[in-house]
Amino acid sequence: MFGDYSFGDLMSILAMQGFAGLILFSVFVLMALGLAIIFGQMGVINMAHGEFMILGAYMTFLTSHIFQSYLPHFYAGYFFVAMAIAFIVAGAAGIAAEWLLIRHLYARPLDTLLATWGLSLIMQQAFRSIFGAREVGVELPQWMMGSLNVSDTIQVQINGLFVMALTLIITGIVALLMYRSRWGLQVRAVVANRTMSGAVGIDTRRIDRLTFGLGCGIAGVAGSAFTMIGSTNPTAGQLYIVDTFLVVVFGGAQSLLGTIASALTISQSRSTLEFFLTGSMAQVITLLIVVGLLMLRPQGLFVLKVRR
């Protein structure tokens, strides 16, 4: 016996905690993918990344209400439309932010931090003015409700499985774009040597703008997924931005594989520790472990190898 639990009960609870950790891992990956692309290529510390996520969440909220009011017969498939709208709106907002603000601050990371922090405050106030300060949620389609019985004591949520499947698809698409497309080749060339890339004819400013838009668009899709596991409010993005930066730095800012490995490590550690401790203590211990590992390996788990 472990306290009031038998060994079988303990294993079931740990299995369900592991599944909860996979859901958190999925959100971390969706958030961190966009941030890793932006930070890894452009060196921009985007403190407004959480607000682009919440922008996607609000687009999902609006889409659900439009379908409920005008297209109730198609409500079962509204979430796929909402994800596309969230990606387009958040991506377009990211491109606009890069053109209006970020492009003037390249090679000045501290200035980009302050500028994007100011942008995050502006976006929070805009959300508060348009949608109100109260939390809002979406009603999931019927096929996303409920859970599946894996065993007599283990159940997994259907919407959690959907979030994980969505994460796999988005990660696969990003990997194909980065490693199997002309645009991805140009992005990796700019990461390796921006000056030389410009010298051979790559429009680095255009690549930066599209990259920033893609990163913000992925954050918008993360916002859509976020509506299935939590409520949306104007400041909800700030709850995830620290964890997202932690994932990116711990995994290696220029490594897609490192981002995934880091998100899995941090999410599973937090989820497991929350069973034995409080949520805040689990987060503190996870943070201390990551900080300790970064002291031993400052470059992160994975490092981009470049010929010199």
Short mmCIF file of C-alpha atoms in Angstrom, two decimals, residues 103-286:
data_model
loop_
_atom_site.label_atom_id
_atom_site.label_comp_id
_atom_site.label_asym_id
_atom_site.label_seq_id
_atom_site.Cartn_x
_atom_site.Cartn_y
_atom_site.Cartn_z
CA ARG A 103 11.53 45.00 -38.42
CA HIS A 104 12.90 48.21 -36.94
CA LEU A 105 14.42 46.40 -33.95
CA TYR A 106 16.45 43.51 -35.38
CA ALA A 107 19.78 42.82 -33.65
CA ARG A 108 18.42 44.58 -30.53
CA PRO A 109 16.93 41.71 -28.48
CA LEU A 110 16.28 43.78 -25.34
CA ASP A 111 14.40 46.35 -27.40
CA THR A 112 12.29 43.62 -29.00
CA LEU A 113 11.50 42.31 -25.51
CA LEU A 114 10.25 45.72 -24.35
CA ALA A 115 8.40 46.42 -27.61
CA THR A 116 6.59 43.08 -27.70
CA TRP A 117 5.79 43.38 -23.99
CA GLY A 118 4.12 46.69 -24.78
CA LEU A 119 2.33 45.01 -27.69
CA SER A 120 1.07 42.30 -25.33
CA LEU A 121 -0.40 44.94 -23.00
CA ILE A 122 -2.10 46.64 -25.95
CA MET A 123 -3.57 43.34 -27.14
CA GLN A 124 -4.77 42.46 -23.64
CA GLN A 125 -6.58 45.78 -23.36
CA ALA A 126 -8.07 45.31 -26.83
CA PHE A 127 -9.38 41.87 -25.82
CA ARG A 128 -10.79 43.36 -22.62
CA SER A 129 -12.54 46.15 -24.51
CA ILE A 130 -13.98 43.90 -27.23
CA PHE A 131 -14.80 40.67 -25.37
CA GLY A 132 -14.98 41.87 -21.77
CA ALA A 133 -12.90 40.91 -18.74
CA ARG A 134 -14.88 37.77 -17.89
CA GLU A 135 -13.76 34.31 -18.86
CA VAL A 136 -15.45 32.80 -21.89
CA GLY A 137 -15.59 29.21 -23.08
CA VAL A 138 -16.76 27.25 -26.09
CA GLU A 139 -19.22 24.41 -26.27
CA LEU A 140 -17.52 21.38 -27.75
CA PRO A 141 -19.25 19.30 -30.45
CA GLN A 142 -20.93 16.18 -29.15
CA TRP A 143 -18.33 13.86 -30.68
CA MET A 144 -15.59 15.53 -28.61
CA MET A 145 -17.40 14.99 -25.31
CA GLY A 146 -16.88 12.11 -22.92
CA SER A 147 -14.00 9.71 -22.51
CA LEU A 148 -12.76 6.32 -23.64
CA ASN A 149 -12.30 3.44 -21.21
CA VAL A 150 -8.80 2.04 -21.62
CA SER A 151 -9.32 -0.29 -18.67
CA ASP A 152 -11.66 -0.61 -15.70
CA THR A 153 -9.86 2.16 -13.87
CA ILE A 154 -8.25 4.25 -16.64
CA GLN A 155 -10.20 6.72 -18.78
CA VAL A 156 -8.86 9.14 -21.39
CA GLN A 157 -10.68 12.24 -22.58
CA ILE A 158 -11.67 12.34 -26.24
CA ASN A 159 -10.88 16.04 -26.57
CA GLY A 160 -7.42 15.34 -25.10
CA LEU A 161 -6.82 12.71 -27.78
CA PHE A 162 -7.91 15.25 -30.40
CA VAL A 163 -5.42 17.84 -29.07
CA MET A 164 -2.61 15.27 -29.23
CA ALA A 165 -3.55 14.24 -32.77
CA LEU A 166 -3.67 17.92 -33.77
CA THR A 167 -0.20 18.44 -32.29
CA LEU A 168 1.22 15.52 -34.26
CA ILE A 169 -0.27 16.88 -37.50
CA ILE A 170 0.95 20.46 -36.94
CA THR A 171 4.42 19.26 -35.92
CA GLY A 172 4.61 17.07 -39.02
CA ILE A 173 3.58 19.97 -41.27
CA VAL A 174 6.16 22.29 -39.68
CA ALA A 175 8.86 19.62 -40.05
CA LEU A 176 7.99 19.18 -43.75
CA LEU A 177 8.07 22.95 -44.28
CA MET A 178 11.41 23.31 -42.51
CA TYR A 179 13.21 20.33 -44.05
CA ARG A 180 11.45 19.53 -47.32
CA SER A 181 10.54 22.91 -48.85
CA ARG A 182 12.42 25.73 -50.55
CA TRP A 183 11.17 28.18 -47.93
CA GLY A 184 12.46 25.94 -45.13
CA LEU A 185 15.85 25.73 -46.84
CA GLN A 186 15.99 29.51 -46.95
CA VAL A 187 14.97 29.76 -43.30
CA ARG A 188 17.74 27.38 -42.25
CA ALA A 189 20.21 29.29 -44.39
CA VAL A 190 19.27 32.56 -42.67
CA VAL A 191 19.63 30.89 -39.25
CA ALA A 192 23.09 29.59 -40.18
CA ASN A 193 24.43 32.82 -41.71
CA ARG A 194 22.16 35.80 -42.34
CA THR A 195 24.80 37.92 -44.09
CA MET A 196 25.82 35.18 -46.52
CA SER A 197 22.17 34.31 -47.21
CA GLY A 198 21.50 37.88 -48.23
CA ALA A 199 24.61 37.89 -50.38
CA VAL A 200 23.42 34.88 -52.43
CA GLY A 201 20.05 36.47 -53.16
CA ILE A 202 17.73 35.36 -50.35
CA ASP A 203 15.31 38.11 -49.32
CA THR A 204 15.98 37.87 -45.59
CA ARG A 205 13.39 40.53 -44.71
CA ARG A 206 10.66 38.59 -46.54
CA ILE A 207 11.75 35.36 -44.85
CA ASP A 208 11.64 37.09 -41.45
CA ARG A 209 8.12 38.44 -42.08
CA LEU A 210 6.74 35.09 -43.23
CA THR A 211 8.48 33.30 -40.35
CA PHE A 212 7.01 35.67 -37.79
CA GLY A 213 3.58 35.24 -39.36
CA LEU A 214 3.91 31.44 -39.34
CA GLY A 215 5.00 31.42 -35.70
CA CYS A 216 2.06 33.59 -34.67
CA GLY A 217 -0.32 31.50 -36.80
CA ILE A 218 0.78 28.32 -35.00
CA ALA A 219 0.18 30.14 -31.70
CA GLY A 220 -3.35 30.88 -32.95
CA VAL A 221 -3.92 27.17 -33.56
CA ALA A 222 -2.60 26.53 -30.04
CA GLY A 223 -5.25 28.97 -28.83
CA SER A 224 -7.94 26.92 -30.55
CA ALA A 225 -6.66 23.80 -28.79
CA PHE A 226 -6.50 25.75 -25.51
CA THR A 227 -10.27 26.36 -25.59
CA MET A 228 -10.82 22.61 -25.14
CA ILE A 229 -8.94 22.41 -21.85
CA GLY A 230 -9.46 25.83 -20.27
CA SER A 231 -11.41 29.08 -20.26
CA THR A 232 -10.28 32.13 -22.20
CA ASN A 233 -9.72 35.60 -20.75
CA PRO A 234 -7.61 38.61 -21.82
CA THR A 235 -4.63 37.66 -19.63
CA ALA A 236 -4.70 33.86 -20.04
CA GLY A 237 -1.74 33.95 -22.44
CA GLN A 238 0.57 35.19 -19.70
CA LEU A 239 0.02 31.92 -17.80
CA TYR A 240 1.79 30.00 -20.57
CA ILE A 241 4.43 32.40 -21.89
CA VAL A 242 7.00 31.66 -19.14
CA ASP A 243 6.59 27.90 -19.58
CA THR A 244 6.86 28.32 -23.34
CA PHE A 245 10.12 30.27 -23.14
CA LEU A 246 11.40 27.65 -20.70
CA VAL A 247 10.60 24.89 -23.21
CA VAL A 248 12.36 26.74 -26.04
CA VAL A 249 15.50 27.62 -24.07
CA PHE A 250 15.80 24.17 -22.47
CA GLY A 251 15.37 22.36 -25.79
CA GLY A 252 17.69 24.61 -27.78
CA ALA A 253 16.35 27.71 -29.51
CA GLN A 254 17.12 26.52 -33.05
CA SER A 255 16.11 22.87 -32.73
CA LEU A 256 12.67 21.49 -33.59
CA LEU A 257 13.54 18.13 -32.04
CA GLY A 258 14.86 19.85 -28.93
CA THR A 259 11.59 21.77 -28.54
CA ILE A 260 9.58 18.54 -28.64
CA ALA A 261 11.90 16.72 -26.22
CA SER A 262 11.93 19.67 -23.83
CA ALA A 263 8.12 20.01 -23.88
CA LEU A 264 7.71 16.29 -23.13
CA THR A 265 10.23 16.39 -20.28
CA ILE A 266 8.75 19.47 -18.59
CA SER A 267 5.08 18.51 -19.01
CA GLN A 268 5.53 14.96 -17.71
CA SER A 269 7.65 16.14 -14.78
CA ARG A 270 5.03 18.67 -13.75
CA SER A 271 2.13 16.27 -14.19
CA THR A 272 3.82 13.52 -12.14
CA LEU A 273 4.92 15.88 -9.36
CA GLU A 274 1.41 17.34 -9.10
CA PHE A 275 0.19 13.94 -7.89
CA PHE A 276 2.53 14.04 -4.91
CA LEU A 277 2.68 17.83 -4.34
CA THR A 278 0.62 20.95 -4.98
CA GLY A 279 0.55 22.45 -8.47
CA SER A 280 2.66 25.46 -7.48
CA MET A 281 5.30 23.31 -5.76
CA ALA A 282 5.45 20.98 -8.76
CA GLN A 283 6.06 23.97 -11.03
CA VAL A 284 8.77 25.35 -8.73
CA ILE A 285 10.62 22.02 -8.53
CA THR A 286 10.40 21.53 -12.29
#
